[in-house]
Short mmCIF file of C-alpha atoms in Angstrom, two decimals:
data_model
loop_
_atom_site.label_atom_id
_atom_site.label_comp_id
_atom_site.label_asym_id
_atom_site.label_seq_id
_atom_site.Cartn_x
_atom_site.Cartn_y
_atom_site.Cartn_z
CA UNK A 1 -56.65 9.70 0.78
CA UNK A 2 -53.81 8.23 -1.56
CA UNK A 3 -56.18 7.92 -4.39
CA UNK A 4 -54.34 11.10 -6.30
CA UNK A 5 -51.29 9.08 -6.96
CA UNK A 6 -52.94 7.19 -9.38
CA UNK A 7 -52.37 10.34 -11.40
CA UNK A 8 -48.91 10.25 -11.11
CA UNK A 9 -46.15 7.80 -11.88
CA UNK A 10 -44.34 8.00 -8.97
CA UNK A 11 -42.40 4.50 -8.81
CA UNK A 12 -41.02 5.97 -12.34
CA UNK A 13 -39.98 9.01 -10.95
CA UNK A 14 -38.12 7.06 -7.95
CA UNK A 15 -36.64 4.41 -10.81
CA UNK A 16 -35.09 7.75 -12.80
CA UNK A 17 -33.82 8.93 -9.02
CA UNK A 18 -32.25 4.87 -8.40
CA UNK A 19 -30.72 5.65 -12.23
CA UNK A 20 -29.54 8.76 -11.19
CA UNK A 21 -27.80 7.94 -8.48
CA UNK A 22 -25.98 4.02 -9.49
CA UNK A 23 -25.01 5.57 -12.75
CA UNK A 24 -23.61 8.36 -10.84
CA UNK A 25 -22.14 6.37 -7.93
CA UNK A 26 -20.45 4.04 -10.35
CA UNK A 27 -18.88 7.37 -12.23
CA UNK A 28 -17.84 9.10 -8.73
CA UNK A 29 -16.42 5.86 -7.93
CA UNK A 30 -14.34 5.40 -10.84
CA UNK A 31 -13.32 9.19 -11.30
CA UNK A 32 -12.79 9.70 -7.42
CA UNK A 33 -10.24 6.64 -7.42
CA UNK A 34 -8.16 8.40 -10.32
CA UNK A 35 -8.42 11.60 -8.37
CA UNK A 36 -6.93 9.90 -5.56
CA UNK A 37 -4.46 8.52 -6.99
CA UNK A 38 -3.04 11.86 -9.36
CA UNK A 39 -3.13 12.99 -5.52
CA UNK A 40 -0.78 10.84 -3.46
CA UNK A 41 0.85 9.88 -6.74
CA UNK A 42 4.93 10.75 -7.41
CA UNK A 43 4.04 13.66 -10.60
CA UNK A 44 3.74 17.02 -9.31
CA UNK A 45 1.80 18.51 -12.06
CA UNK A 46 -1.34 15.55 -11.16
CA UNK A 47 -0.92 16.13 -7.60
CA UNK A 48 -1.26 19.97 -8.19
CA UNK A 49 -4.81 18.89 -11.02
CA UNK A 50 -6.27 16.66 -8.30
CA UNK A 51 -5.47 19.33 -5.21
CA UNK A 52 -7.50 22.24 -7.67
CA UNK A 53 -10.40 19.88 -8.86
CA UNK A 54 -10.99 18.94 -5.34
CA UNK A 55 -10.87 22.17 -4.27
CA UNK A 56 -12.95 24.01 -6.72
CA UNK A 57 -15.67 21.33 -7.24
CA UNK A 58 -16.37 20.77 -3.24
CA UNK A 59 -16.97 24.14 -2.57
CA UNK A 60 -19.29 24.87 -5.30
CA UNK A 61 -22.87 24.67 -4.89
CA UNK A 62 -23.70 21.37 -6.72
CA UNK A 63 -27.10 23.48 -8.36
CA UNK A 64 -24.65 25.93 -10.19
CA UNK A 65 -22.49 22.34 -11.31
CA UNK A 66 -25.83 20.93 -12.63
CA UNK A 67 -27.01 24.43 -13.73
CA UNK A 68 -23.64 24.69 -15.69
CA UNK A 69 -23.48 21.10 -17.48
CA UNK A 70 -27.11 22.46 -18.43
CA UNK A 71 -26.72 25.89 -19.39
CA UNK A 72 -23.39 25.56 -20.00
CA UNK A 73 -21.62 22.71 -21.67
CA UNK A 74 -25.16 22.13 -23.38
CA UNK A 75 -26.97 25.58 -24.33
CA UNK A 76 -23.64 27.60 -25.04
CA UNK A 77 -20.91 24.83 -25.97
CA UNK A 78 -23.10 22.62 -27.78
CA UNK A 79 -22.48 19.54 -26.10
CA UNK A 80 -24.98 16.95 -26.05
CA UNK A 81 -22.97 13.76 -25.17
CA UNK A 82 -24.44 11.58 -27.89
CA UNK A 83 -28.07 12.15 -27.38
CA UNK A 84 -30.94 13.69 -29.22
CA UNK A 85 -33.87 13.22 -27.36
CA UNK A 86 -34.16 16.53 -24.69
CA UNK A 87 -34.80 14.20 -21.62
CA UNK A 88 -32.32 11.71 -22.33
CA UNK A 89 -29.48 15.03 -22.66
CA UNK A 90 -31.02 16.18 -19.34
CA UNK A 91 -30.15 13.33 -17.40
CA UNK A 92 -27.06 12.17 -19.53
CA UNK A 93 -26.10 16.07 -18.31
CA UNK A 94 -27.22 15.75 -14.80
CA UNK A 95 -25.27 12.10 -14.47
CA UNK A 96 -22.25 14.27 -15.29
CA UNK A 97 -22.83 16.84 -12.74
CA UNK A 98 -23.44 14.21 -9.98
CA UNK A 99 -20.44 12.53 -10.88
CA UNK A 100 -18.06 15.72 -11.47
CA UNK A 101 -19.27 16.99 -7.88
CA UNK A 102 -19.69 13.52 -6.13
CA UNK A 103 -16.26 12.45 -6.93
CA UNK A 104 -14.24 15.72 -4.90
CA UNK A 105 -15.79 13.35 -2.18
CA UNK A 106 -14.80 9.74 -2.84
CA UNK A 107 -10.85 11.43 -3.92
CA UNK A 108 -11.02 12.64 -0.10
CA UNK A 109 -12.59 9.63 1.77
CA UNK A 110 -10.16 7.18 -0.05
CA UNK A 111 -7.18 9.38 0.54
CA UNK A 112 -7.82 9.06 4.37
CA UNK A 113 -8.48 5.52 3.74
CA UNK A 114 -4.53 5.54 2.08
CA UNK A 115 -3.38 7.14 5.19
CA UNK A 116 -4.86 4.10 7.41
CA UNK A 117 -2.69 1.92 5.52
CA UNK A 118 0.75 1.13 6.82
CA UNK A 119 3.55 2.98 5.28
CA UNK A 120 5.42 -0.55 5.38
CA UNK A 121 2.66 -2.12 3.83
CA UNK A 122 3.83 0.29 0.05
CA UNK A 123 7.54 -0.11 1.20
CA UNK A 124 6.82 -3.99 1.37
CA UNK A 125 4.96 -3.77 -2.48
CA UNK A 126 8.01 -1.90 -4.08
CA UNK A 127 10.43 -3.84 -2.36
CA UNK A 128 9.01 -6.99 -4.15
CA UNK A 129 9.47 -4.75 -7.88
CA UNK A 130 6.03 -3.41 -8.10
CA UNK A 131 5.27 -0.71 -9.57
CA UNK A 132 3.93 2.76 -8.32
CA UNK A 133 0.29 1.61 -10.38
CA UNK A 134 0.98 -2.03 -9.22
CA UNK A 135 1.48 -0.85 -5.31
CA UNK A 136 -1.29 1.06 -5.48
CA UNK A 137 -3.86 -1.21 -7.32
CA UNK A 138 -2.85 -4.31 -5.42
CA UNK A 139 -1.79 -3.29 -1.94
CA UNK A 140 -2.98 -0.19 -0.53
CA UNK A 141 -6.18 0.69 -2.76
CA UNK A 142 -8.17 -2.66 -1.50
CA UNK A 143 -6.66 -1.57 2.09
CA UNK A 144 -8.06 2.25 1.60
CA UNK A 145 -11.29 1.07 0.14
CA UNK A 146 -11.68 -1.99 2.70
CA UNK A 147 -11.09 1.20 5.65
CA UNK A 148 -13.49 4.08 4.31
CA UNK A 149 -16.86 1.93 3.83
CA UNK A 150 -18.24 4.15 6.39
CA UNK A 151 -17.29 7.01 4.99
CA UNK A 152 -18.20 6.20 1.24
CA UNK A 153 -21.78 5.34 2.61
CA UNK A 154 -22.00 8.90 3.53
CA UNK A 155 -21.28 10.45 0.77
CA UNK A 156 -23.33 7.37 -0.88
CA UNK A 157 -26.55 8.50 0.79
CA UNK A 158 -25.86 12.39 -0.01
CA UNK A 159 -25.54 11.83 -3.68
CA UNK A 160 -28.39 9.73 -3.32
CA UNK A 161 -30.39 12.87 -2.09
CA UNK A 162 -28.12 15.35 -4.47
CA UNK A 163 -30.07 13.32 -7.71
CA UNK A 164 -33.12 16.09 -6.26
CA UNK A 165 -31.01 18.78 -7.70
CA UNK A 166 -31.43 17.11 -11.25
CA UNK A 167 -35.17 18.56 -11.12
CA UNK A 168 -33.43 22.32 -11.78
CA UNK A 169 -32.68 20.89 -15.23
CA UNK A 170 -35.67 19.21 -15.86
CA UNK A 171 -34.60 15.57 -15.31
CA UNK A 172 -38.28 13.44 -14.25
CA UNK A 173 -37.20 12.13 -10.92
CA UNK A 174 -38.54 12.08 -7.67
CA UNK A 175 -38.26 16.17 -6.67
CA UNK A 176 -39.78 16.86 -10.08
CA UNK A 177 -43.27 15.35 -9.66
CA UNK A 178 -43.09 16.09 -5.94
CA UNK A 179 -43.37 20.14 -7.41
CA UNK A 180 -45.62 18.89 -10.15
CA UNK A 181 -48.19 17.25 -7.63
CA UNK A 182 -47.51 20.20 -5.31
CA UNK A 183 -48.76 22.56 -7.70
CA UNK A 184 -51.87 20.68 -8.82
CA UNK A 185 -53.07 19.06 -5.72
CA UNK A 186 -53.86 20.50 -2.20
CA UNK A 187 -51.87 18.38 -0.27
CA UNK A 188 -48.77 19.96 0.67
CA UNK A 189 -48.25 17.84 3.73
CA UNK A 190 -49.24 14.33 2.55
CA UNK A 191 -47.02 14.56 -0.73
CA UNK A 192 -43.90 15.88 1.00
CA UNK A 193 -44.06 12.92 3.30
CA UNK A 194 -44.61 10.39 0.75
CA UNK A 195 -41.28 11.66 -1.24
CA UNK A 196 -39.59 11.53 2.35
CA UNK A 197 -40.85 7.99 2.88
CA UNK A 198 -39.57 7.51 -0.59
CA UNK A 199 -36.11 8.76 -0.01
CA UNK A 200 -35.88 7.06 3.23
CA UNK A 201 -36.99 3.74 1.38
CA UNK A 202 -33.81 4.35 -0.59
CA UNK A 203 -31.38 5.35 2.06
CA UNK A 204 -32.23 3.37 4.70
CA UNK A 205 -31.37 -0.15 3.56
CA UNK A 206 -28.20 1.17 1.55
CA UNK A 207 -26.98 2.41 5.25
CA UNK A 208 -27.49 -0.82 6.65
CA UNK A 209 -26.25 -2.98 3.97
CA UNK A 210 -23.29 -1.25 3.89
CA UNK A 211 -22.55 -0.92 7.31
CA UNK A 212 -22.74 -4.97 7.89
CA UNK A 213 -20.49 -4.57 4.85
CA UNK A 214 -17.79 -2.27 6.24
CA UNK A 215 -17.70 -4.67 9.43
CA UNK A 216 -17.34 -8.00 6.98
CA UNK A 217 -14.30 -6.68 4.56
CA UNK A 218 -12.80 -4.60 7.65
CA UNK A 219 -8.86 -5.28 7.30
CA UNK A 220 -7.35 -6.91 10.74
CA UNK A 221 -3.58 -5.89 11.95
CA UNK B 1 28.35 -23.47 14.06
CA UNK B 2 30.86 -26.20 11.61
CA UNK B 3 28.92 -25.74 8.70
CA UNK B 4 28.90 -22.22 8.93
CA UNK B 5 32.53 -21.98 8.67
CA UNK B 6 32.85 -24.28 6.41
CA UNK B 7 30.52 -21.90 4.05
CA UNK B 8 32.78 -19.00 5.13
CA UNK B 9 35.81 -20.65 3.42
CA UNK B 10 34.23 -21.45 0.63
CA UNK B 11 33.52 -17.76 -0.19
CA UNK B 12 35.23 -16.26 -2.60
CA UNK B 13 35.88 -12.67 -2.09
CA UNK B 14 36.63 -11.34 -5.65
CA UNK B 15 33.10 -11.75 -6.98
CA UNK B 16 30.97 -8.49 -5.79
CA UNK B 17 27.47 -7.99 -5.72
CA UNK B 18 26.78 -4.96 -3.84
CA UNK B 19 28.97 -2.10 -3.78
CA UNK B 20 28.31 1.13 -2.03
CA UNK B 21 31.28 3.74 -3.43
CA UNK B 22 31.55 7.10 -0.77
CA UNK B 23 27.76 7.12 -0.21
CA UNK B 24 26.32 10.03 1.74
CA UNK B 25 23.16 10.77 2.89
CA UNK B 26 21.30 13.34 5.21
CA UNK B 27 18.26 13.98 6.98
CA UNK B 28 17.92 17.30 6.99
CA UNK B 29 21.30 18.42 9.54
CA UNK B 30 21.79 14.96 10.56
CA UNK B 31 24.39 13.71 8.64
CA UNK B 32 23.17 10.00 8.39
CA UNK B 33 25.45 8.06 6.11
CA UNK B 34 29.17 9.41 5.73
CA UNK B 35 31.51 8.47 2.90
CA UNK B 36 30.59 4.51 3.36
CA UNK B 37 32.38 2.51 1.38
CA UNK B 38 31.31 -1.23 1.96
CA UNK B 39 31.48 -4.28 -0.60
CA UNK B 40 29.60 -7.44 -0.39
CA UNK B 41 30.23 -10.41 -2.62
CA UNK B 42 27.74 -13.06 -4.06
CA UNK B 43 27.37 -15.67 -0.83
CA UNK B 44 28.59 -13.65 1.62
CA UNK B 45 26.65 -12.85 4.81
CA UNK B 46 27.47 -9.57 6.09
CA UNK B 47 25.90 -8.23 9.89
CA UNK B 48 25.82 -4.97 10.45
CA UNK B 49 25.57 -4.12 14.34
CA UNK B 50 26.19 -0.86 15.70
CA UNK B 51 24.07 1.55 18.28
CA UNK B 52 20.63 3.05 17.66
CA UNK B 53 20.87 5.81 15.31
CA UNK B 54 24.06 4.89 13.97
CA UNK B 55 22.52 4.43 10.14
CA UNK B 56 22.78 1.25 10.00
CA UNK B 57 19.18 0.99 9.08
CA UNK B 58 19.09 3.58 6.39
CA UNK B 59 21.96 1.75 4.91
CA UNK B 60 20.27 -1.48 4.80
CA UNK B 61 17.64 0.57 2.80
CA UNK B 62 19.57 2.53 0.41
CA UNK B 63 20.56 -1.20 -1.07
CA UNK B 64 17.32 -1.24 -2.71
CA UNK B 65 16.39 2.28 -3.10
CA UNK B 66 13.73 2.41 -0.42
CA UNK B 67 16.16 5.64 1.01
CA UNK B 68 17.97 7.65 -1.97
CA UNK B 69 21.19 8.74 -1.28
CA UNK B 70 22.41 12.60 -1.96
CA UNK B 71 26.15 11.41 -3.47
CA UNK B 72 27.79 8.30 -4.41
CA UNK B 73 27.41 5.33 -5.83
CA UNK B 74 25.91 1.73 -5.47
CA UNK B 75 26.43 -1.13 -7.45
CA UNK B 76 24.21 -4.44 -7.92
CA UNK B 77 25.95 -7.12 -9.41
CA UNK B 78 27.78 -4.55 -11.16
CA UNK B 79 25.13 -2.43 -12.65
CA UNK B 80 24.12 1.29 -11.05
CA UNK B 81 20.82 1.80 -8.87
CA UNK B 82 18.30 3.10 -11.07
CA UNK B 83 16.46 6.00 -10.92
CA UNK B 84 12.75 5.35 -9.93
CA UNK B 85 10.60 3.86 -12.66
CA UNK B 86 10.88 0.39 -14.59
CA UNK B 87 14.28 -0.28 -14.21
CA UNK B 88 14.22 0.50 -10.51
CA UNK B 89 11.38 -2.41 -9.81
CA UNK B 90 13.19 -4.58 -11.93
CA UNK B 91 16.41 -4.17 -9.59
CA UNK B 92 14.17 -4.19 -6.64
CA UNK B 93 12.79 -8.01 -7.69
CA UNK B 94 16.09 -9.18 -7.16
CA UNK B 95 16.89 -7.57 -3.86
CA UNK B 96 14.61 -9.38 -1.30
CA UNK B 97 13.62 -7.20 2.21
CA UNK B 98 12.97 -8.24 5.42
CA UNK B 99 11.59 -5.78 7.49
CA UNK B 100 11.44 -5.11 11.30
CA UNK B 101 7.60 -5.32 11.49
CA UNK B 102 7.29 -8.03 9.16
CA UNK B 103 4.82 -5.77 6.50
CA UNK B 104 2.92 -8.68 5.35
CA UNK B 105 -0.16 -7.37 3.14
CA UNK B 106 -2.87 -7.50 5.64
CA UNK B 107 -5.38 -7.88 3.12
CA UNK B 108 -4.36 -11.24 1.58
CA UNK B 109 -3.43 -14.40 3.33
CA UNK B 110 0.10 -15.92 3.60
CA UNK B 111 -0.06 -18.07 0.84
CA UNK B 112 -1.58 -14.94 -1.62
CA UNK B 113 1.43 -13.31 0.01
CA UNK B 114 4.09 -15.50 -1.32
CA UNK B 115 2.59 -15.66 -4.91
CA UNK B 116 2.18 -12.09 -5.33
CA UNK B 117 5.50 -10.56 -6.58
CA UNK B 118 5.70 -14.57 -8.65
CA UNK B 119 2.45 -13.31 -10.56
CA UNK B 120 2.76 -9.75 -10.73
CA UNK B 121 6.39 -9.41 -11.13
CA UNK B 122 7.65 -12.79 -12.24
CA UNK B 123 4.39 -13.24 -14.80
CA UNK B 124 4.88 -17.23 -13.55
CA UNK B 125 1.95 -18.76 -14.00
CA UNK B 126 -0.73 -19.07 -10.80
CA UNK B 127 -0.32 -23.14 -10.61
CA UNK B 128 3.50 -23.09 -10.55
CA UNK B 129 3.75 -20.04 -8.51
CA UNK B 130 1.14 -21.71 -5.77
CA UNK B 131 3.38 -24.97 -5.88
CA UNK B 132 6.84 -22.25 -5.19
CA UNK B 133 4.46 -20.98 -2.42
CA UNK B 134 3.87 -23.50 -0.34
CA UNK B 135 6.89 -25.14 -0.83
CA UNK B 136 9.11 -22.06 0.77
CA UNK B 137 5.92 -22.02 2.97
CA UNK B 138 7.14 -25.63 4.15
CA UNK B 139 10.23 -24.75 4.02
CA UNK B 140 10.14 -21.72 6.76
CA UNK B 141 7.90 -23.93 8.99
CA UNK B 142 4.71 -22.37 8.29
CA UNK B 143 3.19 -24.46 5.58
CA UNK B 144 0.26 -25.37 7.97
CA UNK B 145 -0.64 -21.48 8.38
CA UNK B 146 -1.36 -21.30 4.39
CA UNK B 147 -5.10 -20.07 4.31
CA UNK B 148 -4.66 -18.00 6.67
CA UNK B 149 -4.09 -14.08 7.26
CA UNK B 150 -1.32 -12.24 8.45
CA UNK B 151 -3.10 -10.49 11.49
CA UNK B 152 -3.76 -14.55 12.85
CA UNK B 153 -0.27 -15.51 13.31
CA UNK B 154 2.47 -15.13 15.73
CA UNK B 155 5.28 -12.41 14.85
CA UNK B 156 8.00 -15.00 14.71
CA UNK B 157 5.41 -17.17 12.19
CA UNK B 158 4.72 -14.05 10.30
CA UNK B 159 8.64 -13.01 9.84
CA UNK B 160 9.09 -16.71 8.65
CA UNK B 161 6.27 -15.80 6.08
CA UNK B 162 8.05 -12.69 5.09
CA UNK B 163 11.20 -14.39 4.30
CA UNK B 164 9.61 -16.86 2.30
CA UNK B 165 7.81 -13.79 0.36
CA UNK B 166 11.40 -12.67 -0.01
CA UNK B 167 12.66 -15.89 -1.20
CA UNK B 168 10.14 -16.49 -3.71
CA UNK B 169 11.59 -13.74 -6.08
CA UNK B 170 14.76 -15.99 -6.60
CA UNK B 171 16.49 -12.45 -5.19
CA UNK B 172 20.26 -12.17 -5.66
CA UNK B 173 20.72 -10.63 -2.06
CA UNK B 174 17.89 -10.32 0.55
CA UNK B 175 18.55 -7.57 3.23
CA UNK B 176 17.04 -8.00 6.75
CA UNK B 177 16.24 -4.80 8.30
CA UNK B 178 16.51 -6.14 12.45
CA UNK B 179 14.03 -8.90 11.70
CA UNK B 180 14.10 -9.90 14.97
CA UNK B 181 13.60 -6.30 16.86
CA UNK B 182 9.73 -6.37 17.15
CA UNK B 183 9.55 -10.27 18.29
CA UNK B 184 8.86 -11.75 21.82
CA UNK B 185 12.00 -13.23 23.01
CA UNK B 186 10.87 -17.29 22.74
CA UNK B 187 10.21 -16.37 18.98
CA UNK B 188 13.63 -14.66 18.26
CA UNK B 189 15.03 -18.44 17.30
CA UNK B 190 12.78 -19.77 15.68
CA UNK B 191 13.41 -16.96 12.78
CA UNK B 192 17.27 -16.82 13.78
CA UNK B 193 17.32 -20.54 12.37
CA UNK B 194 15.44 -19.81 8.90
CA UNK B 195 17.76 -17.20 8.73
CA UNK B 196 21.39 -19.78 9.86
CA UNK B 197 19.77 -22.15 7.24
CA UNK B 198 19.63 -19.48 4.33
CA UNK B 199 23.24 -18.93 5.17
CA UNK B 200 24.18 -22.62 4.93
CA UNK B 201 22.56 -22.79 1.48
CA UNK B 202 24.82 -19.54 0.27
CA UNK B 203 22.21 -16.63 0.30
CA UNK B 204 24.01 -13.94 -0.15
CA UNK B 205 22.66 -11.76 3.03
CA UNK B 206 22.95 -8.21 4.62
CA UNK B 207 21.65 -8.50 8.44
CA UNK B 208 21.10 -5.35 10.44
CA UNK B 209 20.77 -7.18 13.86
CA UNK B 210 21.51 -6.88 17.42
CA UNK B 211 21.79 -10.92 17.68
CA UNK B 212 25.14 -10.96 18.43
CA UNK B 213 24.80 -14.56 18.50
CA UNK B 214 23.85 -14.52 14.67
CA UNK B 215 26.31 -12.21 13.79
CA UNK B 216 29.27 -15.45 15.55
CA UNK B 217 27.96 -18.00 14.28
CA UNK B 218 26.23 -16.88 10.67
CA UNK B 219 28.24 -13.66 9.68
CA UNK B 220 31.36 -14.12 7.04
CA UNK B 221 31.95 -10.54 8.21
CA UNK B 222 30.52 -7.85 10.68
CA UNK B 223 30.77 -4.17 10.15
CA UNK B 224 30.52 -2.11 12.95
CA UNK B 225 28.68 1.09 12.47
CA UNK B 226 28.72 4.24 14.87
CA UNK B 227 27.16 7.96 14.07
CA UNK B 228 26.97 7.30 10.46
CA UNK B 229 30.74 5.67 9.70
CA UNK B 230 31.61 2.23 8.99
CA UNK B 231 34.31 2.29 12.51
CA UNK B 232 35.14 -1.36 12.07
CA UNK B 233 35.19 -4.61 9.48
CA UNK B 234 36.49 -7.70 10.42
CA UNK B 235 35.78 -11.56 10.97
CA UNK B 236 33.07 -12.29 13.87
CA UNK B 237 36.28 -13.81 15.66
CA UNK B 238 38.10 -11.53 15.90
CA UNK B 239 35.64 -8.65 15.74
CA UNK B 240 33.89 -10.34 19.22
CA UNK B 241 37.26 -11.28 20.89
CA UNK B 242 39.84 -8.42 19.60
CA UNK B 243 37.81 -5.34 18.73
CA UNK B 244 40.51 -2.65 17.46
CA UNK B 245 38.60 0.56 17.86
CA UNK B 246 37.54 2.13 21.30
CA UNK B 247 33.97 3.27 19.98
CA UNK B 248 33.64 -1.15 19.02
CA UNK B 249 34.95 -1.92 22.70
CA UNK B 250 32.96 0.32 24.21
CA UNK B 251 29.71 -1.06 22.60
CA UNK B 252 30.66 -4.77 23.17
CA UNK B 253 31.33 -3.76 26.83
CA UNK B 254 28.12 -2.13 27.26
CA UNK B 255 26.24 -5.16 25.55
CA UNK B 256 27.82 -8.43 26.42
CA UNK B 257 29.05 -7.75 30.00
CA UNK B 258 26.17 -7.41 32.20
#
């Protein structure tokens, strides 16, 4: 019954999606942090940048962000980001995308997380001479962070399912030979479920892991 | 009590530290702080008592910035408050704080609490600012609670903590914003007497309290504040016994008579 995956190399197409989505989950990480920061930070002019990115990039459909990067920044502008190779542009370009969109939802996790944290707790930080980066960094970011695993699993296990969207741009993961295999084999059915099982394969565990996680680094007052 | 007094004397009123020149300050209508005037020189312990919602508070916190004021002018050991940025933390290392609800950082344990602002702010090195650690640690009474986190000890164990995260700046002046307010009774003393001991040594000290017990025995000098005026200044003795203003009278009645 399995015997046409042989055809296929579907644990490479899940190890592009696992690329996708760490590479991206690293960047939306990163990026979402400085977001958060430009938005509870003292300059108006970054609180008023981080307010408009979130803004504009959460209520965008995340195909037109990966559509864009595609058709956009590479086709029209040019932009390559140091690749030649067609494939490796693709998913250089989709890790963008994912990251760009993925990170309007890590600035707005973390910035409830920085509301869980004690106003005292900053007031105690620049009372000792820290500064605005240094009472951030040190006191209320590993607070914020420490609060919002839950949350940041969520959006973990979306982006993880977003990487799909990477198969509009040609990028070989997962949802890319799932419509390849569609197409040449009669067995609608039995091929979606195996990319489900995939997915879930995937998901699953990170929910779990996480969640013992959240419960382990969870701040007590 | 003696060697309070004996401290008291010793003071020497010419050298200031803190000087607040006609501050003001509002929250929105409420017109917080008006035209205080208040100077505080290097050893002295100053107590500031007064009702709820008299400002005494936002005073205590305008020392180091944590409120900014809308006109007027204060002083640390002669210099003007910066504006926020560089300058400002700098001033702020050598104002120590003591807050009401003891803001420990609930993420690291007490003795990560102490070295903090000695590594970040200080740039002493970890080994020497872990030995400064659990020294005040020992100090305070609380050396035994080292490894531990905040969230795991008593309130009155945690305020000790505090003060020794205060102390470990070397500050100039440490300002205690009611330190005792959010403690069960039986652990009031136990901080009260880290507190008369930092007094003994010379810290110079700014207490918003309602111990008036403190304020006898500790204070060089209580100021009396009522809806956002400095009302009265004078010696504990005579502030306790003689009050000259009605609003001062009125309070001391209403506290130390029933």
């Amino acid at each position: 019954m399995f015997d046409f995956l042989d055809h296929y190399d579907l644990l490479g197409a899940f190890w592009t999606t696992v690329q996708l989505t760490v590479i991206s989950a690293i960047g939306s990480l990163i990026w979402g942090t400085v977001l958060a920061a430009m938005r509870v930070g003292p300059v108006p002019v970054m609180r008023g940048f981080g307010t408009a990115y979130v803004n504009i990039v959460r209520n965008t459909p995340l195909t037109v962000i990966i559509l864009f990067s595609s058709l956009g920044l590479n086709d029209t502008l040019g932009i390559s980001l140091g690749a030649t190779d067609f494939k490796v542009i693709g998913f250089r370009l989709a890790v963008l995308g994912l990251t760009a969109y993925t990170s309007a939802f890590v600035c707005e996790a973390l910035r409830a997380g920085i509301n869980t944290v004690p106003v005292g707790q900053a007031e105690a930080a620049r009372a000792l001479g820290l500064s605005f980066v240094q009472v951030l960094t040190l006191v209320v970011l590993p607070q914020a962070f420490r609060a919002v695993v839950g949350p940041l699993t969520n959006v973990l296990i979306a982006l993880t399912k977003n990487t799909t969207v990477a198969a509009a741009i040609g990028v070989a993961e997962a949802a890319l030979l799932m419509k390849q295999m569609i197409e040449n084999e009669a067995q609608l059915l039995l091929i979606s479920a195996v990319i489900a099982f995939g997915f879930v394969c995937l998901t699953l565990p990170t929910g779990l892991i996480l969640g013992w996680v959240g419960k382990k680094v969870a701040v007590k007052r | 009590m003696t060697e309070a007094s004996m401290v008291k004397e010793s003071v020497s009123a010419t050298d200031e530290l803190v000087a607040l020149k006609s501050v003001n300050k509002h929250f929105g209508a409420l017109h917080v702080l008006q035209d205080i005037d208040l100077t505080i020189a290097r050893g002295e312990v100053v107590v500031v008592i007064g009702p709820s919602g008299s400002g005494k508070s936002t005073l205590c916190r305008t020392i180091n910035r944590l409120e900014t004021i809308d006109s007027g002018e204060i002083l640390i050991d002669g210099k003007p408050l910066p504006q926020e940025g560089k300058e400002l933390a700098r001033l702020r290392a050598d104002v120590g704080m003591v807050f009401q609800s003891f803001n420990l950082f609930a993420h690291k344990t007490v003795l990560e609490n102490v070295m903090l602002g000695q590594i970040k702010v200080r740039k002493a090195d970890k080994q020497v600012a872990e030995e400064k650690a659990r020294t005040l640690l020992d100090r305070v009474g609380v050396g035994t609670q080292a490894d531990k986190y905040p969230a795991q000890l008593s309130g009155g164990q945690q305020q000790r903590v505090a003060i020794a995260r205060a102390l470990a700046m070397d500050p100039k002046v440490i300002l205690f914003d009611e330190p005792t307010s959010a403690l069960d009774p039986e652990m009031i003393n136990e901080v009260l007497e880290v507190m008369q001991q930092l007094a003994r040594d010379g810290m110079t000290m700014v207490v918003v309290t309602h111990e008036m017990g403190f304020a006898r025995s500790a204070a060089n000098r209580v100021v009396f504040m009522a809806d956002g005026r400095i009302v009265e200044e004078a010696a504990p003795e005579q502030f306790f016994s003689n009050p000259r203003s009605d609003r001062a009278k009125d309070f001391l009645s209403k506290i130390l008579h029933h």
